[in-house]
PDB file of C-alpha atoms in Angstrom:
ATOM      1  CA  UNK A   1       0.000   0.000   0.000  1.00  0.00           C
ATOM      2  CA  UNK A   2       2.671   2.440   1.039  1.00  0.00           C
ATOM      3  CA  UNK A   3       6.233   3.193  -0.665  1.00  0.00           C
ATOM      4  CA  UNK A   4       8.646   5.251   1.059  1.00  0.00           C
ATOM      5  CA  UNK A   5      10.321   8.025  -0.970  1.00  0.00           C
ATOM      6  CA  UNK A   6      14.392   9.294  -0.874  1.00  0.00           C
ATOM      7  CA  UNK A   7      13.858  13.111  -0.541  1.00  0.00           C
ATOM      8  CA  UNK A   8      16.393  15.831  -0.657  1.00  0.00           C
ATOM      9  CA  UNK A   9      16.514  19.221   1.167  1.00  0.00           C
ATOM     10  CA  UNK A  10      18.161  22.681   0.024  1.00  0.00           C
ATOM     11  CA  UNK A  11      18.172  24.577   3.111  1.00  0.00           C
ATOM     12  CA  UNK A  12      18.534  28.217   2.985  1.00  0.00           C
ATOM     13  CA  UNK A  13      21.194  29.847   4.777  1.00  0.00           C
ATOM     14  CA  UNK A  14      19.395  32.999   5.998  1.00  0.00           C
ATOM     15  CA  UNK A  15      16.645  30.366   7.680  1.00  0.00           C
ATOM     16  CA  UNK A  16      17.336  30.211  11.513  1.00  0.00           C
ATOM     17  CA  UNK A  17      13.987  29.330  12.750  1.00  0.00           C
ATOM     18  CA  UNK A  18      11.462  27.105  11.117  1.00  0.00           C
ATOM     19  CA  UNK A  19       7.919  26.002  11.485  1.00  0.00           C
ATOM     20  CA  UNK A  20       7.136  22.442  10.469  1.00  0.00           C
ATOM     21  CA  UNK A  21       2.801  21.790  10.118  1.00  0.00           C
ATOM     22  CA  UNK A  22       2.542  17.771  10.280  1.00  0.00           C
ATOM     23  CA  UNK A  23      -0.276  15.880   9.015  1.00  0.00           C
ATOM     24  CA  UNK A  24      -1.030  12.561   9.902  1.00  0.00           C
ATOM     25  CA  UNK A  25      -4.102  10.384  11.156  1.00  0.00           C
ATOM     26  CA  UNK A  26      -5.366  10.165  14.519  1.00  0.00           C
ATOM     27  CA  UNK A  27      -6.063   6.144  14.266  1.00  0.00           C
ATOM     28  CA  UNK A  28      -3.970   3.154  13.233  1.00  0.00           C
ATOM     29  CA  UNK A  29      -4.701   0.272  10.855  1.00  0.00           C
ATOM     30  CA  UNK A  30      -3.469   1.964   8.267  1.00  0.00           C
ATOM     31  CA  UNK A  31      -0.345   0.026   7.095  1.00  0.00           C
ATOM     32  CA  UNK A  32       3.250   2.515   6.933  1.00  0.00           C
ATOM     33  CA  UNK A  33       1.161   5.406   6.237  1.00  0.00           C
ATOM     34  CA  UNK A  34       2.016   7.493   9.318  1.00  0.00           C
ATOM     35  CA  UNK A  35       5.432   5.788   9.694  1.00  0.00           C
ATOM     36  CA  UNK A  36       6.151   6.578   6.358  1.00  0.00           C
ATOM     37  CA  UNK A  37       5.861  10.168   7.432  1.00  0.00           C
ATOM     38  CA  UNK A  38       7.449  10.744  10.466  1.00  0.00           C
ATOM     39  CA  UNK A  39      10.211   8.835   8.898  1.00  0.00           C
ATOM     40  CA  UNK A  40      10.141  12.007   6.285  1.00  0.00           C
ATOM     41  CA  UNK A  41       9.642  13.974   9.184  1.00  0.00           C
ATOM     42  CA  UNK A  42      13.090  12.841  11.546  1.00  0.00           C
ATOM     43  CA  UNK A  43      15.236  13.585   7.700  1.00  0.00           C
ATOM     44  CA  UNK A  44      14.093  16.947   7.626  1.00  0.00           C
ATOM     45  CA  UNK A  45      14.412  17.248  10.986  1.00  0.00           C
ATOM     46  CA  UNK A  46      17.971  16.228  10.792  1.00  0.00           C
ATOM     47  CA  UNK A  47      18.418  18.384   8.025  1.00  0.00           C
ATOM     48  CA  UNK A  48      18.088  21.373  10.233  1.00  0.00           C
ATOM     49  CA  UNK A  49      19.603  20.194  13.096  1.00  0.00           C
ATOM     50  CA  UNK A  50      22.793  19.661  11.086  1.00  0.00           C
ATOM     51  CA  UNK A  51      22.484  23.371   9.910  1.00  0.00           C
ATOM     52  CA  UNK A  52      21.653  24.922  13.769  1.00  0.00           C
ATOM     53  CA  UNK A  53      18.488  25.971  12.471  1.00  0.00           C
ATOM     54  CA  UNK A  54      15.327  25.542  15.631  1.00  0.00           C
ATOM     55  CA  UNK A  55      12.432  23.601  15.303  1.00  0.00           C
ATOM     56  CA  UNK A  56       9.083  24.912  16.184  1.00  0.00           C
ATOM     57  CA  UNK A  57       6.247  21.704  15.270  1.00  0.00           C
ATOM     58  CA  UNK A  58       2.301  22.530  14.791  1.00  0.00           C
ATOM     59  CA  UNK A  59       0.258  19.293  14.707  1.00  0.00           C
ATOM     60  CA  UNK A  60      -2.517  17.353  13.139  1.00  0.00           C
ATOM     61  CA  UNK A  61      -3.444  14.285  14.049  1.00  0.00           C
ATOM     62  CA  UNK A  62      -2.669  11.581  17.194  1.00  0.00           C
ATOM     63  CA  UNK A  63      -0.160   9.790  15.514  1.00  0.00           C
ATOM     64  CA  UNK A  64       2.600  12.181  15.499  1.00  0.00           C
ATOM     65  CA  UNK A  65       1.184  14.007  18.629  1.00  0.00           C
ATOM     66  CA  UNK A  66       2.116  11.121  20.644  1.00  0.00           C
ATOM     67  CA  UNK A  67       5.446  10.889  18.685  1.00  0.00           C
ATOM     68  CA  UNK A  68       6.727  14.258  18.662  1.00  0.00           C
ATOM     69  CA  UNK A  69       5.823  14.316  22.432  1.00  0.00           C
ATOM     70  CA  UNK A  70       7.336  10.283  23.274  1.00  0.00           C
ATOM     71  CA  UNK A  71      10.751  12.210  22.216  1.00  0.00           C
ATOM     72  CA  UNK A  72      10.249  16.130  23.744  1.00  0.00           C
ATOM     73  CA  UNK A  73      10.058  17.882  21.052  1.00  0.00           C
ATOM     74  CA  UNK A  74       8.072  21.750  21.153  1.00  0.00           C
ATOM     75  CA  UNK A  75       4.813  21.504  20.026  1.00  0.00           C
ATOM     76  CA  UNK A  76       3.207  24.899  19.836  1.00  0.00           C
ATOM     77  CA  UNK A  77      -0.272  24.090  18.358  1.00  0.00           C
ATOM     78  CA  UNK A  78      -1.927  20.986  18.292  1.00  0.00           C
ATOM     79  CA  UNK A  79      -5.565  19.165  16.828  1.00  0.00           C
ATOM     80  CA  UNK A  80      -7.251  15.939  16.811  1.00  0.00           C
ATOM     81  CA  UNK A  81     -10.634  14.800  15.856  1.00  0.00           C
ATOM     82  CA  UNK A  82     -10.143  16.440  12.357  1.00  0.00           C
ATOM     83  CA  UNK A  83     -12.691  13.317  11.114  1.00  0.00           C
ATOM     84  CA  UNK A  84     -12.951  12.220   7.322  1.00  0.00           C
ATOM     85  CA  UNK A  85     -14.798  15.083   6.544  1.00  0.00           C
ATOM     86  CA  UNK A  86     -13.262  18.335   7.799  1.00  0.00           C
ATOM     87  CA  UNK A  87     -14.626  22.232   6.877  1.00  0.00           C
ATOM     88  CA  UNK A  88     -11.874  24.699   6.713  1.00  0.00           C
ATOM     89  CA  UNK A  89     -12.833  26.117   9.477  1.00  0.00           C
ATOM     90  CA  UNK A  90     -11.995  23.472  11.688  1.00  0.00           C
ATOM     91  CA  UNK A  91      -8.591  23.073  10.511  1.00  0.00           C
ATOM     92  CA  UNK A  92      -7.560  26.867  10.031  1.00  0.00           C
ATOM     93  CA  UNK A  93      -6.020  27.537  13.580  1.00  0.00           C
ATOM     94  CA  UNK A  94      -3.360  25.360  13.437  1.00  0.00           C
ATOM     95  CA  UNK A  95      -1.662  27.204   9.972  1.00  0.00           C
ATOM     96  CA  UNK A  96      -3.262  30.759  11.334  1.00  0.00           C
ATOM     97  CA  UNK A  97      -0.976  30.158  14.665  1.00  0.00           C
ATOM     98  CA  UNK A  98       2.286  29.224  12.294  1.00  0.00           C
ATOM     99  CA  UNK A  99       1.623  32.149  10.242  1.00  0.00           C
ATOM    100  CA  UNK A 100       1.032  34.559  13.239  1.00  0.00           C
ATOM    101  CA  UNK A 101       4.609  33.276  14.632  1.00  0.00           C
ATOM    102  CA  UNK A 102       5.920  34.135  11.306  1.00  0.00           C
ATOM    103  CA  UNK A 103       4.504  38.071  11.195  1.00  0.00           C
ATOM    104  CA  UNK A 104       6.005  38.594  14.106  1.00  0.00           C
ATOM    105  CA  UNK A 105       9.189  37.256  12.635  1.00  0.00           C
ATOM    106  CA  UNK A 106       9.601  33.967  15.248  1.00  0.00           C
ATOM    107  CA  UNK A 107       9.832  31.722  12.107  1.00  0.00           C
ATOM    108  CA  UNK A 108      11.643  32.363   9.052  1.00  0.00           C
ATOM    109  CA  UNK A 109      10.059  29.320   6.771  1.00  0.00           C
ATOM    110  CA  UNK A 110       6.916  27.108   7.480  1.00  0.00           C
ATOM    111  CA  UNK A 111       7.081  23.561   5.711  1.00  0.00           C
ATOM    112  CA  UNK A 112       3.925  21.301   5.129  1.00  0.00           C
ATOM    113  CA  UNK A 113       4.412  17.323   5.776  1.00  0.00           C
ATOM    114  CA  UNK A 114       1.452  15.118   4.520  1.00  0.00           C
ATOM    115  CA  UNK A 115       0.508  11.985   2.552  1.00  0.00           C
ATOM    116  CA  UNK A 116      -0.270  13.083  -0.887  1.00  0.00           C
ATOM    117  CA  UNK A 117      -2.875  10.528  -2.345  1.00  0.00           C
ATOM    118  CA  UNK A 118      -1.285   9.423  -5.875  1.00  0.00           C
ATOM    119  CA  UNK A 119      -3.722   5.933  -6.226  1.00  0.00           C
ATOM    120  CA  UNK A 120      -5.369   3.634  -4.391  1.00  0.00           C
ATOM    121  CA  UNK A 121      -2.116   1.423  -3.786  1.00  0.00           C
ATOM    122  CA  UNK A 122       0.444   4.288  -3.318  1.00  0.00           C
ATOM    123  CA  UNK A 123       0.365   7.548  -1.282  1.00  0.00           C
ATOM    124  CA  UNK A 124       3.585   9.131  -1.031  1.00  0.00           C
ATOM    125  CA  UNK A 125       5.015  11.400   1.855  1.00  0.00           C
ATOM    126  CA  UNK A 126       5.636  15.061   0.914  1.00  0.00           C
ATOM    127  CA  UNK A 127       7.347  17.921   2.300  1.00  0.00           C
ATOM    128  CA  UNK A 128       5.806  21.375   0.817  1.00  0.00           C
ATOM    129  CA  UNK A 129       6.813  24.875   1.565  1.00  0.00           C
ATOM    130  CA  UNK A 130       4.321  26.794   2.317  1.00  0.00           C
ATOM    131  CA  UNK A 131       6.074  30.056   3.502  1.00  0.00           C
ATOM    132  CA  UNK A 132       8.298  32.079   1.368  1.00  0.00           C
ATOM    133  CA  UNK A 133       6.070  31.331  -1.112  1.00  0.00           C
ATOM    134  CA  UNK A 134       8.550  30.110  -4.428  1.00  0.00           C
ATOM    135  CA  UNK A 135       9.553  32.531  -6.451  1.00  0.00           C
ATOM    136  CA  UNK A 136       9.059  31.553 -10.287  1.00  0.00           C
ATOM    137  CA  UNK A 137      11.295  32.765 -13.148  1.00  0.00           C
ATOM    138  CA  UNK A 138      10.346  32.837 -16.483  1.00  0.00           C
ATOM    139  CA  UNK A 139      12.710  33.356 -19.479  1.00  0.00           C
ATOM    140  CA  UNK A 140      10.384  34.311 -21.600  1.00  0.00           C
ATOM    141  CA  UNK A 141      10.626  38.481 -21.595  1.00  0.00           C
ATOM    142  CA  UNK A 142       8.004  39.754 -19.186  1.00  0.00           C
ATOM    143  CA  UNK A 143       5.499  42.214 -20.149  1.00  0.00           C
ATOM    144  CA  UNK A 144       4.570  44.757 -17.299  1.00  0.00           C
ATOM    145  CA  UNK A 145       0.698  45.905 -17.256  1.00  0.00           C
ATOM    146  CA  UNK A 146      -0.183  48.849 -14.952  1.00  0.00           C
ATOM    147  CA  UNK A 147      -3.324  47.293 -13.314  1.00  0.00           C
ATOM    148  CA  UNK A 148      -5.698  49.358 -11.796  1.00  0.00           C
ATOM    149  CA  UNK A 149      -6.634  47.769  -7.940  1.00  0.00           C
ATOM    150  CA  UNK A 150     -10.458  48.485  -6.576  1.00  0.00           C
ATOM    151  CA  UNK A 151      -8.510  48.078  -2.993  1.00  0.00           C
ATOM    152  CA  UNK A 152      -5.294  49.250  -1.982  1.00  0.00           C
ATOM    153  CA  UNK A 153      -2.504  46.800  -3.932  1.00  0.00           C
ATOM    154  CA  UNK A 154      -0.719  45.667  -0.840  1.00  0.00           C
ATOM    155  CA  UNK A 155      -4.142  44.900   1.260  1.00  0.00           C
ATOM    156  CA  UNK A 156      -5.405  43.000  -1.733  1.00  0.00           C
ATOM    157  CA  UNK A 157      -2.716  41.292  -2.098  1.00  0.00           C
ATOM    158  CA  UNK A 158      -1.759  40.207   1.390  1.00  0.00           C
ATOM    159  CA  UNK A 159      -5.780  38.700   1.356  1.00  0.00           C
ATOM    160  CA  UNK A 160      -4.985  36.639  -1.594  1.00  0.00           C
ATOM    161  CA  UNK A 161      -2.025  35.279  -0.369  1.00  0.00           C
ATOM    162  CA  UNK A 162      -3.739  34.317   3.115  1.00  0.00           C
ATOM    163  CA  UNK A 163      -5.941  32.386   1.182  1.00  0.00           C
ATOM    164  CA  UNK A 164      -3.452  30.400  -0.743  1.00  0.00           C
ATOM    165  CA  UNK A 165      -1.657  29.439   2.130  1.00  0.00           C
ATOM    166  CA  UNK A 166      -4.687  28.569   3.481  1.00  0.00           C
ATOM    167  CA  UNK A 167      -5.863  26.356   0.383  1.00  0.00           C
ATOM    168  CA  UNK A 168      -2.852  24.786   0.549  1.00  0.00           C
ATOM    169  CA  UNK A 169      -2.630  23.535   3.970  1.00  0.00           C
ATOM    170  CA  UNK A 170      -6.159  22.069   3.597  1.00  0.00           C
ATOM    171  CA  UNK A 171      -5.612  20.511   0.416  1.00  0.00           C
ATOM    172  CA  UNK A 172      -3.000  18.803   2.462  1.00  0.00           C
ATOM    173  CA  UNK A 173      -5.314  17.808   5.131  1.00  0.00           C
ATOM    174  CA  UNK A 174      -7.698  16.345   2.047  1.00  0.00           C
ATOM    175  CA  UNK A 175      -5.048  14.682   0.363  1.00  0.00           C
ATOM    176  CA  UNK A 176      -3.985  12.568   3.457  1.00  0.00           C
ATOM    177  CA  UNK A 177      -7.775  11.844   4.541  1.00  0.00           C
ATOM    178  CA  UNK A 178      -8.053  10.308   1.135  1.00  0.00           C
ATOM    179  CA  UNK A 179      -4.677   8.740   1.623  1.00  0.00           C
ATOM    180  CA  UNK A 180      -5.627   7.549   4.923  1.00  0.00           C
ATOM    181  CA  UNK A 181      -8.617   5.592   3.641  1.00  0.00           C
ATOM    182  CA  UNK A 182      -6.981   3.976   0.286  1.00  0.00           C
ATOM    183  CA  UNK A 183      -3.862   2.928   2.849  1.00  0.00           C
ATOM    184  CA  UNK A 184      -6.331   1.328   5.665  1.00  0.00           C
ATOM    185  CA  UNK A 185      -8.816  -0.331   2.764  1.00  0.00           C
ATOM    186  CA  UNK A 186      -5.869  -2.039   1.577  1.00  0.00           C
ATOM    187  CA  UNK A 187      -4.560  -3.029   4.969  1.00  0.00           C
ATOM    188  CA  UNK A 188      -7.931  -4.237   5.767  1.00  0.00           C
ATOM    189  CA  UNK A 189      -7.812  -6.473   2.850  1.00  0.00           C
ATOM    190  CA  UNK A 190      -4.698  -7.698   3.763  1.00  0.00           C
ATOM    191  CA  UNK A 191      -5.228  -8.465   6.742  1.00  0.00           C
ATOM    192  CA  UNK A 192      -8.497 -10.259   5.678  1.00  0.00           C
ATOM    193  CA  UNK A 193      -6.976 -12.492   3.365  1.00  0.00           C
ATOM    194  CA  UNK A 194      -4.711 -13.660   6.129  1.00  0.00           C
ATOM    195  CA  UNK A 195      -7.248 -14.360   8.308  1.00  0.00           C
ATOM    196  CA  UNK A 196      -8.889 -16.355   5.436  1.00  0.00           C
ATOM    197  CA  UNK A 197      -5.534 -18.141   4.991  1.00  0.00           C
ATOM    198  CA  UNK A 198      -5.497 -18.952   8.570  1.00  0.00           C
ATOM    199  CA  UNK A 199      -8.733 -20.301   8.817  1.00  0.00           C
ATOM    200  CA  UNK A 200      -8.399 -22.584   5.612  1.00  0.00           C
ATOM    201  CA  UNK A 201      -4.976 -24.173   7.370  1.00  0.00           C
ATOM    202  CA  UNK A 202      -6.705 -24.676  11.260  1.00  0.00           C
ATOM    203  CA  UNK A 203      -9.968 -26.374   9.163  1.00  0.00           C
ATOM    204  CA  UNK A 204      -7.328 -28.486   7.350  1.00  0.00           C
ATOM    205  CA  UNK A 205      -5.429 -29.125  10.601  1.00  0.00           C
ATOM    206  CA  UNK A 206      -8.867 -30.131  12.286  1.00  0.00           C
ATOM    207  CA  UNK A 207      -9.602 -32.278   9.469  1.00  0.00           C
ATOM    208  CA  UNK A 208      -6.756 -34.329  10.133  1.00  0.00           C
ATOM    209  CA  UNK A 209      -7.017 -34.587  13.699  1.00  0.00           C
ATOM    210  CA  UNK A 210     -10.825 -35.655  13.239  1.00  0.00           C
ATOM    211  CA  UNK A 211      -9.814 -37.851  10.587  1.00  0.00           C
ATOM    212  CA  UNK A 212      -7.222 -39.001  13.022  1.00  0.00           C
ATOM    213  CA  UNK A 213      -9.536 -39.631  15.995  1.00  0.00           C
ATOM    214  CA  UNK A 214     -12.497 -41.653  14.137  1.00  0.00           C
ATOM    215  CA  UNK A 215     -10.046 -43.837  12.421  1.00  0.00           C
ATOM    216  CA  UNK A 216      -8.609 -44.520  16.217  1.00  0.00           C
ATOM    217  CA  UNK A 217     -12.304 -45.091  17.374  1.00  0.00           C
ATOM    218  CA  UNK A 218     -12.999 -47.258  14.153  1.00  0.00           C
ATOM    219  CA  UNK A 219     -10.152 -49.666  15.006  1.00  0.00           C
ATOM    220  CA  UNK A 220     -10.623 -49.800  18.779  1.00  0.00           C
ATOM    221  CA  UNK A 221     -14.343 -50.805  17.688  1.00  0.00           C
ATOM    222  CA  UNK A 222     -12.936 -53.298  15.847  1.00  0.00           C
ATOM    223  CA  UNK A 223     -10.291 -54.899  17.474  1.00  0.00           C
ATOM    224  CA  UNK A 224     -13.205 -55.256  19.907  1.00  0.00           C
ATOM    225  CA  UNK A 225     -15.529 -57.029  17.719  1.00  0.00           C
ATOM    226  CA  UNK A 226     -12.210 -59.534  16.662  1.00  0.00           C
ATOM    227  CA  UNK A 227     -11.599 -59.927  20.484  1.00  0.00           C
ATOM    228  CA  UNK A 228     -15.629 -61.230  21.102  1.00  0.00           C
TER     229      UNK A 228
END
């Protein structure tokens, strides 16, 4: 059901401090799907360590709750009971807190760690950034428009880009719902047809053994017949 994924990291030198949002499921029976990503999570965890950068964790989901916590690490915001059905709303303080740390300037960076849901039989761990949003070059020569904003340019545009942070973090919380259920139906199924397995090997075992016995009782009858 799950593959894990080599990943590489280009850390930026000017990043001291850096926000990590982690996604995962608060229930189990989902084969590697939550290992696969807190496996993701300790590389890019290293990653920074190596570099002296400090790690400030906001959390989704029991599974790496209980992780992050086994091993001490600083959670600043936390949620469970997201459910399979989530409204933005219920999701939003978690990236709103993350985002207020990084106005005031407390984080430099804020990277996204999920399950992105690729097919039924694969969901692969991602890392995302969310915050410095990329910038994207084009070679292609640029033609400058002088638009004309109903709002004030900045305000407008600060708006807009709340929102796409926002969209992104919950399609992140979407994509590893729908991860969450391909990776546990398949489990499930798994672990059914190893139950079925099972059961076909004790029937065959109990077979034998009842085989076994009447044959016994057969002779002893018999041998007692012969002895009258």
């Amino acid at each position: 059901g799950t593959r894990e994924y080599k990943h590489t990291y280009t850390v930026d030198r000017s990043v001291k401090v850096v926000g990590i949002i982690v996604i995962t499921s608060d229930r189990g029976l989902s084969g590697g799907l939550n290992i696969n990503v807190l496996k993701l999570l300790m590389k890019l965890v290293a990653t920074y360590s190596s570099k002296g950068i400090k790690i400030y964790f906001f959390v989704i989901g029991k599974k790496a709750i209980s992780f992050l916590e086994r091993y001490g690490y600083n959670i600043v915001s936390k949620k469970i009971g997201v459910g399979d059905n989530p409204t933005l709303h219920d999701v939003l303080g978690v990236v709103h807190t993350a985002l207020t740390m990084f106005d005031k300037g407390l984080l430099d960076s804020i990277q996204l760690i999920y399950n992105e849901f690729v097919n039924t039989m694969l969901q692969k761990p991602t890392v995302k950034q969310l915050i410095p949003i990329h910038h994207v070059v084009h070679n292609e020569t640029i033609t400058k428009w002088d638009y004309i904003y109903e709002q004030d340019a900045k305000e407008l545009l600060d708006k807009l880009l709340l929102r796409y942070v926002e969209s992104m973090f919950y399609h992140g919380i979407i994509e590893n719902i729908a991860s969450e259920q391909a990776a546990r139906m398949v489990a499930m199924k798994s672990a059914t047809d190893n139950a079925g397995e099972l059961i076909n090997e004790f029937k065959l075992v109990y077979n034998k053994a009842r085989q076994s016995a009447i044959t016994q009782e057969l002779s002893e009858i018999v041998s007692g017949a012969d002895a009258v």
